[in-house]
């Protein structure tokens, strides 16, 4: 008997304890699936997908301005609105992944839609009749040509919506939270995941932008389309090694059940003894793929949903719209606790969005020469943001964490909230650097009466510090957000919370678009040129940067207050396995 029990324990240790399964829907074997042996395929997929995305988006503002013949402000708004959509659609992809399809099937399905959109975009820029006709440097797009272009990029926006919230969570799923060794590796995975994003972005912002500006937009969009196909090939190649988290049913339904049950019992008094609240007696949660959550003291109104009354059961079965488990209630509380932290990321994303809009427009009128014969497109300067991330991501993982650990005693060096806060501070300096450069540039214009020059004899490489600072801020804030939202999300809502994290980028782009619109409307009154005219030599772009710096400064102090009161979730038990 002892021998059989020992064999059973050894057999049990061969399998994950977080509810993951393999591609055949059998419990995932720890020796054959997951961990770093599965990650190269996920990182390769992400690197190629990001190459495709940034390959068509980094220079998009110039394509719209030159080929669709829109103004600076209109081009900027078109890009930020599209980018915002790219970061809203993940809510749809995340819902499908958590509720019905699982992350693996969601990634595969939406990648196919992504490739179709990329192919259509390539055709709109290369096939006669779909691409705008140009003469003497001016293009004359028809209404149908504009429609074809926008249909293509919004197909891409929906395609990327199913991938963005799932890939980082899918990669993190390869590490078992119940195994201390694997759990420590998970934190490193997020750093290397973000590094793979920027390796793809590095190629996109250098080679592909140069191709677009010097070879042609057909090739410039065609190469990203091929890269997306390669990304899907990478993803499928690792199928047998993956650990899959089964979908746990509609998270929105569970959230709504807690709200409905709480409101129905608004007159019921919650007990002070948390053990009197309803919870299943099993060690496992009744939510597939989710561990139980310990009761927390915040938002006690929702505890009413877990108070048992005589009308909660029908024919001996619990009515989920009248009685919810403590774990289900804590899922809702976890989401509510995340929302204030989430909101503070919007201003940071607004700052980040300037790299693909105002930084590019600012660089367009600076000297782009490297030597006497070679010029660098202004959009290529984002390569320094990418290089900054590629530099700081491994430095953070290999140097800063061990160093910080000696002072803080925290296993990750900084808590996730501290890490994000440091990034918010750095973003303020990025806007200050951009503003200072614009003040110097305009002073140079005034002193030399260069108001009507299309290219100011001032090197574009003066923009490098602002790009480099944003890259450094990304390593702290964006990677911190990825890890924080995955870690603090309820187990069965991780894709949804990753999507929630991504919507800060969407709202940041929308906020940037709104601020630009307000600034233009306010500053162009009474016939004035305003802060952001088509001729930036006669504008005040620096004022726009100062405005963002002030908003970022206020946002940081709001974040400090929120972070001080945040309570981390506590899990217990083990997840329910898939049937």
Coordinates of C-alpha atoms in Angstrom, one line a residue:
X1 CA 0.0 0.0 0.0
X2 CA 2.8 2.4 0.9
X3 CA 4.5 1.6 -2.4
X4 CA 1.2 2.4 -4.3
X5 CA 0.7 5.6 -2.4
X6 CA 4.3 6.7 -3.2
X7 CA 3.8 5.9 -6.9
X8 CA 0.6 7.9 -6.8
X9 CA 2.4 10.9 -5.3
X10 CA 5.2 10.7 -7.8
X11 CA 2.6 10.4 -10.7
X12 CA 0.8 13.4 -9.3
X13 CA 4.0 15.5 -9.2
X14 CA 4.4 14.9 -12.9
X15 CA 1.3 17.0 -13.7
X16 CA 0.5 20.7 -13.2
X17 CA -1.8 21.8 -10.4
X18 CA -3.2 24.9 -12.0
X19 CA -5.8 23.2 -14.1
X20 CA -4.0 23.4 -17.4
X21 CA -4.3 20.6 -20.0
X22 CA -2.3 19.6 -23.1
X23 CA -3.6 19.9 -26.7
X24 CA -5.3 16.5 -26.3
X25 CA -7.3 17.9 -23.3
X26 CA -5.4 15.6 -20.8
X27 CA -3.8 17.0 -17.6
X28 CA -0.6 18.8 -18.6
X29 CA 2.6 16.8 -17.9
X30 CA 5.2 19.1 -16.4
X31 CA 8.1 17.3 -18.0
X32 CA 6.7 17.3 -21.5
X33 CA 4.8 20.6 -21.7
X34 CA 5.2 24.2 -20.8
X35 CA 8.0 26.2 -19.2
X36 CA 10.8 27.6 -21.3
X37 CA 10.7 24.7 -23.8
X38 CA 7.3 26.0 -25.0
X39 CA 8.1 29.7 -24.8
X40 CA 10.4 30.1 -27.9
X41 CA 7.4 29.4 -30.1
X42 CA 5.3 32.0 -28.3
X43 CA 8.1 34.6 -28.3
X44 CA 8.8 33.9 -32.0
X45 CA 5.1 34.3 -32.8
X46 CA 4.9 37.6 -30.8
X47 CA 8.1 39.0 -32.3
X48 CA 6.8 38.4 -35.9
X49 CA 3.3 39.7 -35.1
X50 CA 4.8 42.8 -33.6
X51 CA 7.0 43.2 -36.7
X52 CA 3.9 43.1 -38.8
X53 CA 2.0 45.5 -36.6
X54 CA 4.7 48.1 -36.2
X55 CA 5.8 47.6 -39.8
X56 CA 2.5 49.0 -41.0
X57 CA 1.6 51.3 -38.1
X58 CA 4.9 53.2 -37.3
X59 CA 4.9 55.2 -40.5
X60 CA 1.1 55.1 -41.0
X61 CA 0.7 58.8 -40.3
X62 CA 3.0 59.6 -43.3
X63 CA 1.1 57.3 -45.6
X64 CA -2.2 58.9 -44.7
X65 CA -0.8 62.4 -45.0
X66 CA 1.0 61.8 -48.3
X67 CA -1.3 59.2 -50.1
X68 CA -4.7 60.1 -48.7
X69 CA -3.9 63.8 -48.7
X70 CA -5.0 64.7 -45.2
X71 CA -3.7 67.5 -42.9
X72 CA -1.3 67.0 -40.0
X73 CA -4.0 67.1 -37.4
X74 CA -6.4 64.9 -39.4
X75 CA -3.6 62.4 -40.1
X76 CA -2.7 62.3 -36.4
X77 CA -6.4 61.8 -35.4
X78 CA -6.8 59.0 -37.9
X79 CA -3.8 57.1 -36.5
X80 CA -4.7 57.6 -32.9
X81 CA -8.3 56.6 -33.5
X82 CA -7.2 53.5 -35.3
X83 CA -4.6 52.6 -32.7
X84 CA -7.3 53.2 -30.0
X85 CA -9.5 50.6 -31.8
X86 CA -6.6 48.2 -31.9
X87 CA -6.6 48.3 -28.1
X88 CA -10.4 48.2 -27.6
X89 CA -11.0 45.1 -29.7
X90 CA -9.0 43.0 -27.3
X91 CA -12.0 43.1 -25.0
X92 CA -13.9 41.0 -27.6
X93 CA -11.0 38.6 -28.1
X94 CA -10.5 38.2 -24.3
X95 CA -14.2 37.5 -23.7
X96 CA -14.2 34.8 -26.3
X97 CA -11.0 33.3 -24.9
X98 CA -12.0 33.2 -21.3
X99 CA -15.6 32.2 -21.9
X100 CA -15.7 29.8 -24.8
X101 CA -12.7 29.3 -27.1
X102 CA -9.7 29.3 -24.8
X103 CA -6.5 31.3 -25.6
X104 CA -5.1 28.9 -28.1
X105 CA -8.1 28.8 -30.4
X106 CA -8.7 32.5 -30.1
X107 CA -5.1 33.3 -31.2
X108 CA -5.3 30.9 -34.2
X109 CA -8.7 32.3 -35.3
X110 CA -7.9 36.0 -35.1
X111 CA -4.5 35.6 -36.6
X112 CA -6.2 34.4 -39.8
X113 CA -8.4 37.5 -39.8
X114 CA -5.2 39.6 -39.2
X115 CA -3.5 38.0 -42.3
X116 CA -6.5 38.8 -44.5
X117 CA -6.4 42.4 -43.4
X118 CA -2.7 42.7 -44.0
X119 CA -3.1 41.2 -47.5
X120 CA -5.9 43.7 -48.3
X121 CA -3.8 46.6 -47.1
X122 CA -0.9 45.5 -49.3
X123 CA -3.3 45.4 -52.3
X124 CA -4.7 48.8 -51.5
X125 CA -1.2 50.3 -51.7
X126 CA 0.1 48.4 -54.8
X127 CA -2.7 47.5 -57.2
X128 CA -3.7 50.1 -59.8
X129 CA -7.2 51.3 -59.1
X130 CA -7.0 50.6 -55.4
X131 CA -4.0 52.8 -54.7
X132 CA -4.4 56.6 -55.1
X133 CA -3.1 58.3 -58.3
X134 CA -0.3 60.8 -57.7
X135 CA 1.3 63.5 -59.9
X136 CA 3.9 66.2 -59.0
X137 CA 4.1 65.0 -55.5
X138 CA 0.3 65.3 -54.8
X139 CA -2.0 62.4 -54.6
X140 CA -5.7 62.4 -55.5
X141 CA -7.4 59.5 -53.6
X142 CA -11.0 58.7 -54.5
X143 CA -13.7 57.9 -51.9
X144 CA -13.6 54.2 -52.7
X145 CA -9.8 54.1 -52.4
X146 CA -10.0 55.7 -48.9
X147 CA -12.7 53.2 -48.0
X148 CA -10.5 50.3 -49.1
X149 CA -7.6 51.5 -47.0
X150 CA -9.7 52.1 -43.9
X151 CA -11.5 48.7 -44.2
X152 CA -8.1 47.0 -44.4
X153 CA -6.6 48.7 -41.3
X154 CA -9.7 48.1 -39.3
X155 CA -9.7 44.4 -40.3
X156 CA -6.2 44.4 -38.8
X157 CA -7.5 46.1 -35.7
X158 CA -10.0 43.3 -35.1
X159 CA -7.4 40.7 -35.9
X160 CA -4.9 42.0 -33.4
X161 CA -7.8 42.3 -30.9
X162 CA -7.9 38.5 -30.5
X163 CA -4.1 38.2 -30.2
X164 CA -3.1 41.0 -27.9
X165 CA -4.9 39.9 -24.7
X166 CA -4.1 36.2 -25.2
X167 CA -0.5 35.8 -26.2
X168 CA 1.1 37.2 -23.0
X169 CA -1.4 35.3 -20.8
X170 CA -0.9 32.2 -22.9
X171 CA 2.8 32.4 -22.3
X172 CA 2.4 32.9 -18.6
X173 CA 0.1 29.9 -18.6
X174 CA 3.1 27.8 -19.4
X175 CA 4.3 28.3 -15.8
X176 CA 2.5 26.6 -12.9
X177 CA 1.7 29.1 -10.1
X178 CA 1.7 26.2 -7.6
X179 CA 5.3 25.3 -8.4
X180 CA 7.7 27.8 -6.8
X181 CA 10.4 27.3 -9.3
X182 CA 8.1 27.8 -12.3
X183 CA 6.4 30.8 -10.5
X184 CA 9.7 32.7 -10.3
X185 CA 10.4 32.0 -14.0
X186 CA 7.0 33.6 -14.9
X187 CA 8.2 37.1 -13.8
X188 CA 11.2 36.7 -16.2
X189 CA 8.9 35.6 -19.0
X190 CA 7.2 39.0 -19.1
X191 CA 10.5 40.8 -19.5
X192 CA 11.6 38.5 -22.3
X193 CA 8.1 38.7 -23.8
X194 CA 8.3 42.5 -24.0
X195 CA 11.9 42.2 -25.4
X196 CA 10.6 40.0 -28.3
X197 CA 8.0 42.7 -29.0
X198 CA 10.7 45.2 -29.4
X199 CA 13.0 43.0 -31.5
X200 CA 10.1 42.9 -34.0
X201 CA 9.6 46.7 -33.6
X202 CA 13.3 47.3 -34.2
X203 CA 13.2 45.7 -37.6
X204 CA 9.9 47.4 -38.4
X205 CA 11.0 50.9 -37.4
X206 CA 14.3 50.7 -39.3
X207 CA 14.2 48.4 -42.3
X208 CA 10.5 48.5 -43.1
X209 CA 10.1 52.2 -42.7
X210 CA 13.1 52.7 -45.0
X211 CA 11.5 50.4 -47.5
X212 CA 8.2 52.3 -47.4
X213 CA 9.9 55.7 -47.9
X214 CA 12.4 54.6 -50.5
X215 CA 11.2 51.5 -52.3
X216 CA 7.4 51.8 -52.1
X217 CA 4.4 51.3 -49.9
X218 CA 3.4 48.0 -51.7
X219 CA 6.6 46.4 -50.5
X220 CA 6.5 48.3 -47.2
X221 CA 3.1 46.7 -46.4
X222 CA 3.8 43.4 -48.1
X223 CA 6.7 42.4 -45.9
X224 CA 4.6 42.8 -42.7
X225 CA 1.9 40.6 -44.3
X226 CA 4.5 37.9 -44.8
X227 CA 5.8 38.4 -41.3
X228 CA 2.3 37.8 -39.9
X229 CA 2.1 34.5 -41.8
X230 CA 5.4 33.5 -40.3
X231 CA 4.1 34.4 -36.9
X232 CA 1.2 32.0 -37.3
X233 CA 3.6 29.3 -38.5
X234 CA 5.7 29.8 -35.3
X235 CA 2.6 29.5 -33.1
X236 CA 1.4 26.2 -34.6
X237 CA 4.9 24.7 -34.5
X238 CA 4.8 24.6 -30.7
X239 CA 1.3 23.1 -30.3
X240 CA 2.3 19.8 -28.8
X241 CA 4.4 21.6 -26.1
X242 CA 1.7 24.0 -24.9
X243 CA -0.3 24.0 -21.7
X244 CA -3.9 25.2 -22.3
X245 CA -6.1 26.8 -19.7
X246 CA -9.7 25.6 -20.2
X247 CA -12.3 28.4 -20.7
X248 CA -14.2 29.0 -17.5
X249 CA -17.5 30.2 -18.9
X250 CA -18.6 33.7 -19.4
X251 CA -16.9 36.0 -16.9
X252 CA -19.4 38.8 -17.6
X253 CA -22.3 36.5 -16.6
X254 CA -20.6 35.7 -13.3
X255 CA -20.0 39.4 -12.6
X256 CA -23.6 40.2 -13.5
X257 CA -24.8 37.4 -11.2
X258 CA -23.0 39.0 -8.2
X259 CA -24.4 42.4 -8.9
X260 CA -28.0 41.1 -9.3
X261 CA -27.7 38.9 -6.2
X262 CA -26.3 41.8 -4.1
X263 CA -29.0 44.2 -5.2
X264 CA -31.7 41.6 -4.5
X265 CA -30.3 41.3 -1.0
X266 CA -29.6 44.9 -0.3
X267 CA -31.6 44.8 2.9
X268 CA -29.9 41.6 4.1
X269 CA -27.2 42.1 6.7
X270 CA -23.8 40.6 6.0
X271 CA -22.4 38.5 8.8
X272 CA -19.2 39.6 10.6
X273 CA -18.0 35.9 10.5
X274 CA -16.8 35.3 7.0
X275 CA -17.1 31.5 7.5
X276 CA -20.9 32.0 7.4
X277 CA -20.8 33.2 3.7
X278 CA -21.6 30.6 1.0
X279 CA -18.7 28.6 -0.5
X280 CA -18.5 25.2 -2.0
X281 CA -17.2 22.6 0.4
X282 CA -14.7 21.1 -2.1
X283 CA -11.1 22.1 -2.2
X284 CA -11.6 23.0 -5.8
X285 CA -13.5 26.1 -7.0
X286 CA -16.8 25.6 -8.9
X287 CA -15.4 27.8 -11.6
X288 CA -13.5 25.8 -14.2
X289 CA -9.8 26.5 -14.2
X290 CA -10.0 28.8 -11.2
X291 CA -8.6 28.6 -7.7
X292 CA -10.7 29.7 -4.7
X293 CA -10.1 33.3 -3.5
X294 CA -10.0 34.3 0.2
X295 CA -12.5 36.7 1.5
X296 CA -11.5 40.4 1.7
X297 CA -12.9 43.2 3.8
X298 CA -13.3 45.8 1.0
X299 CA -16.6 46.4 -0.9
X300 CA -18.6 44.4 1.7
X301 CA -21.8 45.3 -0.1
X302 CA -21.1 42.5 -2.5
X303 CA -20.8 40.0 0.3
X304 CA -24.6 40.1 0.4
X305 CA -24.5 37.9 -2.7
X306 CA -22.9 35.1 -0.7
X307 CA -25.4 35.3 2.2
X308 CA -27.7 32.3 2.2
X309 CA -31.5 32.9 2.5
X310 CA -34.5 30.6 2.2
X311 CA -35.3 31.5 -1.4
X312 CA -31.8 30.9 -2.8
X313 CA -32.4 27.2 -3.8
X314 CA -34.8 25.8 -6.3
X315 CA -35.5 22.0 -6.0
X316 CA -32.3 21.7 -3.9
X317 CA -30.1 23.4 -6.5
X318 CA -28.6 26.9 -5.9
X319 CA -29.9 29.7 -8.1
X320 CA -26.7 31.5 -9.2
X321 CA -28.7 34.8 -9.7
X322 CA -29.6 34.7 -6.0
X323 CA -26.6 33.1 -4.3
X324 CA -22.9 33.3 -5.3
X325 CA -19.8 31.8 -3.8
X326 CA -17.2 33.8 -2.0
X327 CA -14.8 33.2 -4.8
X328 CA -17.3 34.6 -7.4
X329 CA -17.8 37.7 -5.2
X330 CA -14.0 38.1 -4.8
X331 CA -13.7 37.9 -8.6
X332 CA -15.8 41.1 -8.8
X333 CA -13.9 42.7 -6.0
X334 CA -10.6 42.0 -7.7
X335 CA -11.8 43.7 -10.9
X336 CA -13.0 46.7 -9.0
X337 CA -9.7 47.0 -7.2
X338 CA -7.9 46.9 -10.5
X339 CA -9.9 49.7 -12.1
X340 CA -8.3 52.7 -10.4
X341 CA -4.8 51.4 -11.2
X342 CA -6.0 50.8 -14.8
X343 CA -7.3 54.4 -15.1
X344 CA -3.9 55.9 -14.2
X345 CA -2.4 54.1 -17.2
X346 CA -4.5 56.1 -19.6
X347 CA -2.4 59.3 -19.4
X348 CA 0.8 57.3 -19.7
X349 CA -0.5 55.7 -22.9
X350 CA -1.4 59.2 -24.2
X351 CA 2.3 60.1 -23.8
X352 CA 3.4 56.9 -25.4
X353 CA 1.1 57.6 -28.5
X354 CA 3.1 60.7 -29.3
X355 CA 5.8 58.6 -30.8
X356 CA 3.7 57.7 -33.8
X357 CA 2.1 61.1 -34.2
X358 CA 3.6 64.4 -32.9
X359 CA 7.2 63.1 -32.6
X360 CA 7.0 62.0 -36.3
X361 CA 5.5 65.3 -37.4
X362 CA 8.2 67.2 -35.4
X363 CA 10.9 65.1 -37.0
X364 CA 9.5 65.7 -40.5
X365 CA 10.8 69.3 -40.5
X366 CA 14.2 68.6 -39.1
X367 CA 17.3 67.6 -41.0
X368 CA 17.1 63.8 -41.6
X369 CA 20.5 63.4 -43.3
X370 CA 23.1 60.8 -42.2
X371 CA 26.1 62.0 -44.2
X372 CA 25.7 63.7 -47.6
X373 CA 23.6 61.1 -49.4
X374 CA 21.6 59.1 -47.0
X375 CA 18.4 60.3 -45.2
X376 CA 16.5 58.6 -42.4
X377 CA 12.7 58.8 -42.3
X378 CA 11.4 60.6 -39.2
X379 CA 9.3 57.5 -38.2
X380 CA 12.6 55.5 -38.1
X381 CA 13.5 57.5 -34.9
X382 CA 11.2 55.1 -33.0
X383 CA 14.1 52.7 -33.3
X384 CA 15.7 54.5 -30.4
X385 CA 12.6 53.7 -28.2
X386 CA 13.0 50.1 -29.3
X387 CA 16.7 50.0 -28.6
X388 CA 16.0 51.6 -25.2
X389 CA 13.6 48.7 -24.4
X390 CA 16.0 46.1 -25.7
X391 CA 18.7 47.6 -23.5
X392 CA 16.7 48.1 -20.4
X393 CA 14.6 44.9 -20.4
X394 CA 17.5 42.4 -19.8
X395 CA 19.2 45.0 -17.6
X396 CA 16.1 45.1 -15.4
X397 CA 15.9 41.3 -15.2
X398 CA 19.6 40.6 -14.7
X399 CA 20.9 43.7 -12.8
X400 CA 18.2 45.9 -11.4
X401 CA 16.1 43.1 -9.8
X402 CA 19.0 41.5 -7.9
X403 CA 20.3 44.9 -6.8
X404 CA 16.9 46.2 -5.7
X405 CA 16.3 42.9 -3.9
X406 CA 19.2 43.6 -1.5
X407 CA 17.5 46.8 -0.4
X408 CA 13.8 45.9 -0.5
X409 CA 13.9 42.3 0.4
X410 CA 11.2 41.7 -2.2
X411 CA 11.8 38.6 -4.5
X412 CA 11.1 40.7 -7.6
X413 CA 13.2 43.7 -6.5
X414 CA 10.2 46.1 -6.6
X415 CA 6.6 45.3 -6.2
X416 CA 4.6 45.5 -9.4
X417 CA 3.0 48.8 -8.3
X418 CA 6.4 50.4 -7.4
X419 CA 7.7 49.3 -10.9
X420 CA 4.8 51.0 -12.7
X421 CA 5.2 54.2 -10.6
X422 CA 8.8 54.5 -11.6
X423 CA 7.8 54.4 -15.2
X424 CA 5.2 57.1 -14.7
X425 CA 7.9 59.4 -13.4
X426 CA 10.2 58.7 -16.3
X427 CA 7.4 59.5 -18.8
X428 CA 7.2 63.0 -17.3
X429 CA 10.8 63.6 -18.2
X430 CA 10.2 62.3 -21.7
X431 CA 7.6 65.0 -22.3
X432 CA 9.9 67.6 -20.8
X433 CA 12.7 66.5 -23.1
X434 CA 10.4 66.8 -26.2
X435 CA 9.2 70.2 -25.0
X436 CA 12.7 71.6 -24.4
X437 CA 13.8 70.4 -27.9
X438 CA 10.8 72.2 -29.5
X439 CA 11.6 75.4 -27.6
X440 CA 15.2 75.2 -28.9
X441 CA 14.1 74.4 -32.4
X442 CA 11.6 77.3 -32.6
X443 CA 14.2 79.7 -31.1
X444 CA 16.6 78.6 -33.9
X445 CA 13.8 79.2 -36.5
X446 CA 13.1 82.7 -35.1
X447 CA 16.8 83.7 -35.0
X448 CA 17.4 82.7 -38.6
X449 CA 13.9 83.6 -40.0
X450 CA 13.4 79.9 -41.1
X451 CA 9.6 80.1 -40.8
X452 CA 8.9 78.9 -44.3
X453 CA 11.6 76.3 -44.6
X454 CA 10.3 72.8 -45.1
X455 CA 13.5 71.4 -43.5
X456 CA 15.3 73.1 -40.6
X457 CA 19.1 72.6 -40.6
X458 CA 18.9 71.0 -37.2
X459 CA 19.6 67.3 -36.9
X460 CA 16.7 65.0 -36.2
X461 CA 18.9 63.0 -33.8
X462 CA 18.2 65.7 -31.2
X463 CA 14.9 63.7 -30.8
X464 CA 16.8 60.6 -29.5
X465 CA 16.5 61.5 -25.7
X466 CA 12.7 61.7 -25.8
X467 CA 12.5 58.4 -27.6
X468 CA 15.0 56.8 -25.2
X469 CA 13.2 58.0 -22.1
X470 CA 9.8 56.6 -23.3
X471 CA 11.5 53.3 -24.0
X472 CA 12.9 53.2 -20.4
X473 CA 9.4 54.2 -19.1
X474 CA 7.9 51.3 -21.0
X475 CA 10.1 48.7 -19.4
X476 CA 8.9 49.8 -16.0
X477 CA 5.2 50.7 -16.7
X478 CA 4.1 48.5 -19.6
X479 CA 5.9 45.3 -18.5
X480 CA 4.8 46.0 -14.9
X481 CA 1.2 46.3 -16.1
X482 CA 1.4 43.0 -18.1
X483 CA 2.6 41.2 -15.0
X484 CA 0.3 43.0 -12.5
X485 CA -2.9 42.5 -14.5
X486 CA -2.1 38.8 -15.1
X487 CA -1.1 38.2 -11.5
X488 CA -4.0 40.1 -9.9
X489 CA -6.7 38.9 -12.2
X490 CA -9.0 36.0 -11.1
X491 CA -7.7 32.8 -12.7
X492 CA -10.6 32.5 -15.1
X493 CA -10.5 36.2 -16.1
X494 CA -6.9 36.6 -17.1
X495 CA -7.5 37.3 -20.8
X496 CA -10.2 39.8 -19.9
X497 CA -7.9 41.6 -17.5
X498 CA -5.0 41.6 -20.0
X499 CA -7.5 43.2 -22.4
X500 CA -8.5 45.7 -19.7
X501 CA -4.8 46.5 -19.4
X502 CA -4.5 47.1 -23.1
X503 CA -7.5 49.4 -23.2
X504 CA -5.4 52.0 -21.4
X505 CA -3.5 52.2 -24.6
X506 CA -6.8 52.6 -26.6
X507 CA -8.1 55.3 -24.2
X508 CA -4.7 56.9 -24.2
X509 CA -4.9 57.3 -28.0
X510 CA -8.4 58.5 -27.8
X511 CA -7.4 61.0 -25.1
X512 CA -4.5 62.2 -27.3
X513 CA -7.0 62.7 -30.2
X514 CA -9.4 64.5 -27.9
X515 CA -6.6 66.8 -26.5
X516 CA -5.4 67.6 -30.1
X517 CA -9.0 68.4 -31.1
X518 CA -9.6 70.7 -28.1
X519 CA -6.2 72.4 -28.5
X520 CA -6.9 73.1 -32.2
X521 CA -10.4 74.4 -31.5
X522 CA -9.2 76.6 -28.6
X523 CA -6.0 77.9 -30.0
X524 CA -7.2 78.7 -33.6
X525 CA -10.0 81.1 -32.4
X526 CA -10.1 84.6 -33.9
X527 CA -8.1 83.5 -37.0
X528 CA -5.0 82.4 -35.1
X529 CA -2.7 79.6 -36.4
X530 CA -2.9 77.7 -33.1
X531 CA -0.4 75.4 -31.4
X532 CA -0.3 72.7 -34.1
X533 CA -0.6 74.2 -37.6
X534 CA 0.4 72.5 -40.8
X535 CA 3.6 74.6 -40.7
X536 CA 5.0 73.8 -37.2
X537 CA 7.6 76.5 -37.6
X538 CA 4.7 79.0 -36.9
X539 CA 3.1 76.9 -34.1
X540 CA 3.7 76.1 -30.5
X541 CA 4.0 72.4 -30.3
X542 CA 6.1 72.8 -27.1
X543 CA 2.9 74.0 -25.3
X544 CA 1.2 70.7 -26.2
X545 CA 4.2 68.8 -24.7
X546 CA 4.0 71.0 -21.6
X547 CA 0.3 70.2 -21.2
X548 CA 1.0 66.4 -21.4
X549 CA 3.9 66.8 -18.8
X550 CA 1.5 68.6 -16.4
X551 CA -1.2 65.9 -16.9
X552 CA 1.4 63.2 -16.3
X553 CA 2.6 64.9 -13.1
X554 CA -0.9 65.1 -11.7
X555 CA -1.6 61.5 -12.8
X556 CA 1.5 60.3 -10.9
X557 CA 0.3 61.7 -7.6
X558 CA -3.2 60.3 -8.1
X559 CA -1.4 56.9 -8.7
X560 CA 0.5 57.2 -5.5
X561 CA -2.7 57.6 -3.5
X562 CA -4.3 54.6 -5.3
X563 CA -1.3 52.3 -4.9
X564 CA -1.1 53.1 -1.2
X565 CA -4.5 51.6 -0.6
X566 CA -4.4 48.7 -3.0
X567 CA -4.9 45.2 -1.6
X568 CA -3.3 42.2 -3.4
X569 CA -5.5 39.1 -4.0
X570 CA -5.1 35.9 -1.9
X571 CA -5.7 32.5 -3.4
X572 CA -6.4 29.2 -1.7
X573 CA -7.1 25.6 -2.8
X574 CA -6.7 24.4 -6.3
X575 CA -8.6 25.0 -9.6
X576 CA -11.4 22.9 -10.9
X577 CA -10.2 20.7 -13.8
X578 CA -11.8 20.6 -17.2
X579 CA -14.4 17.9 -17.7

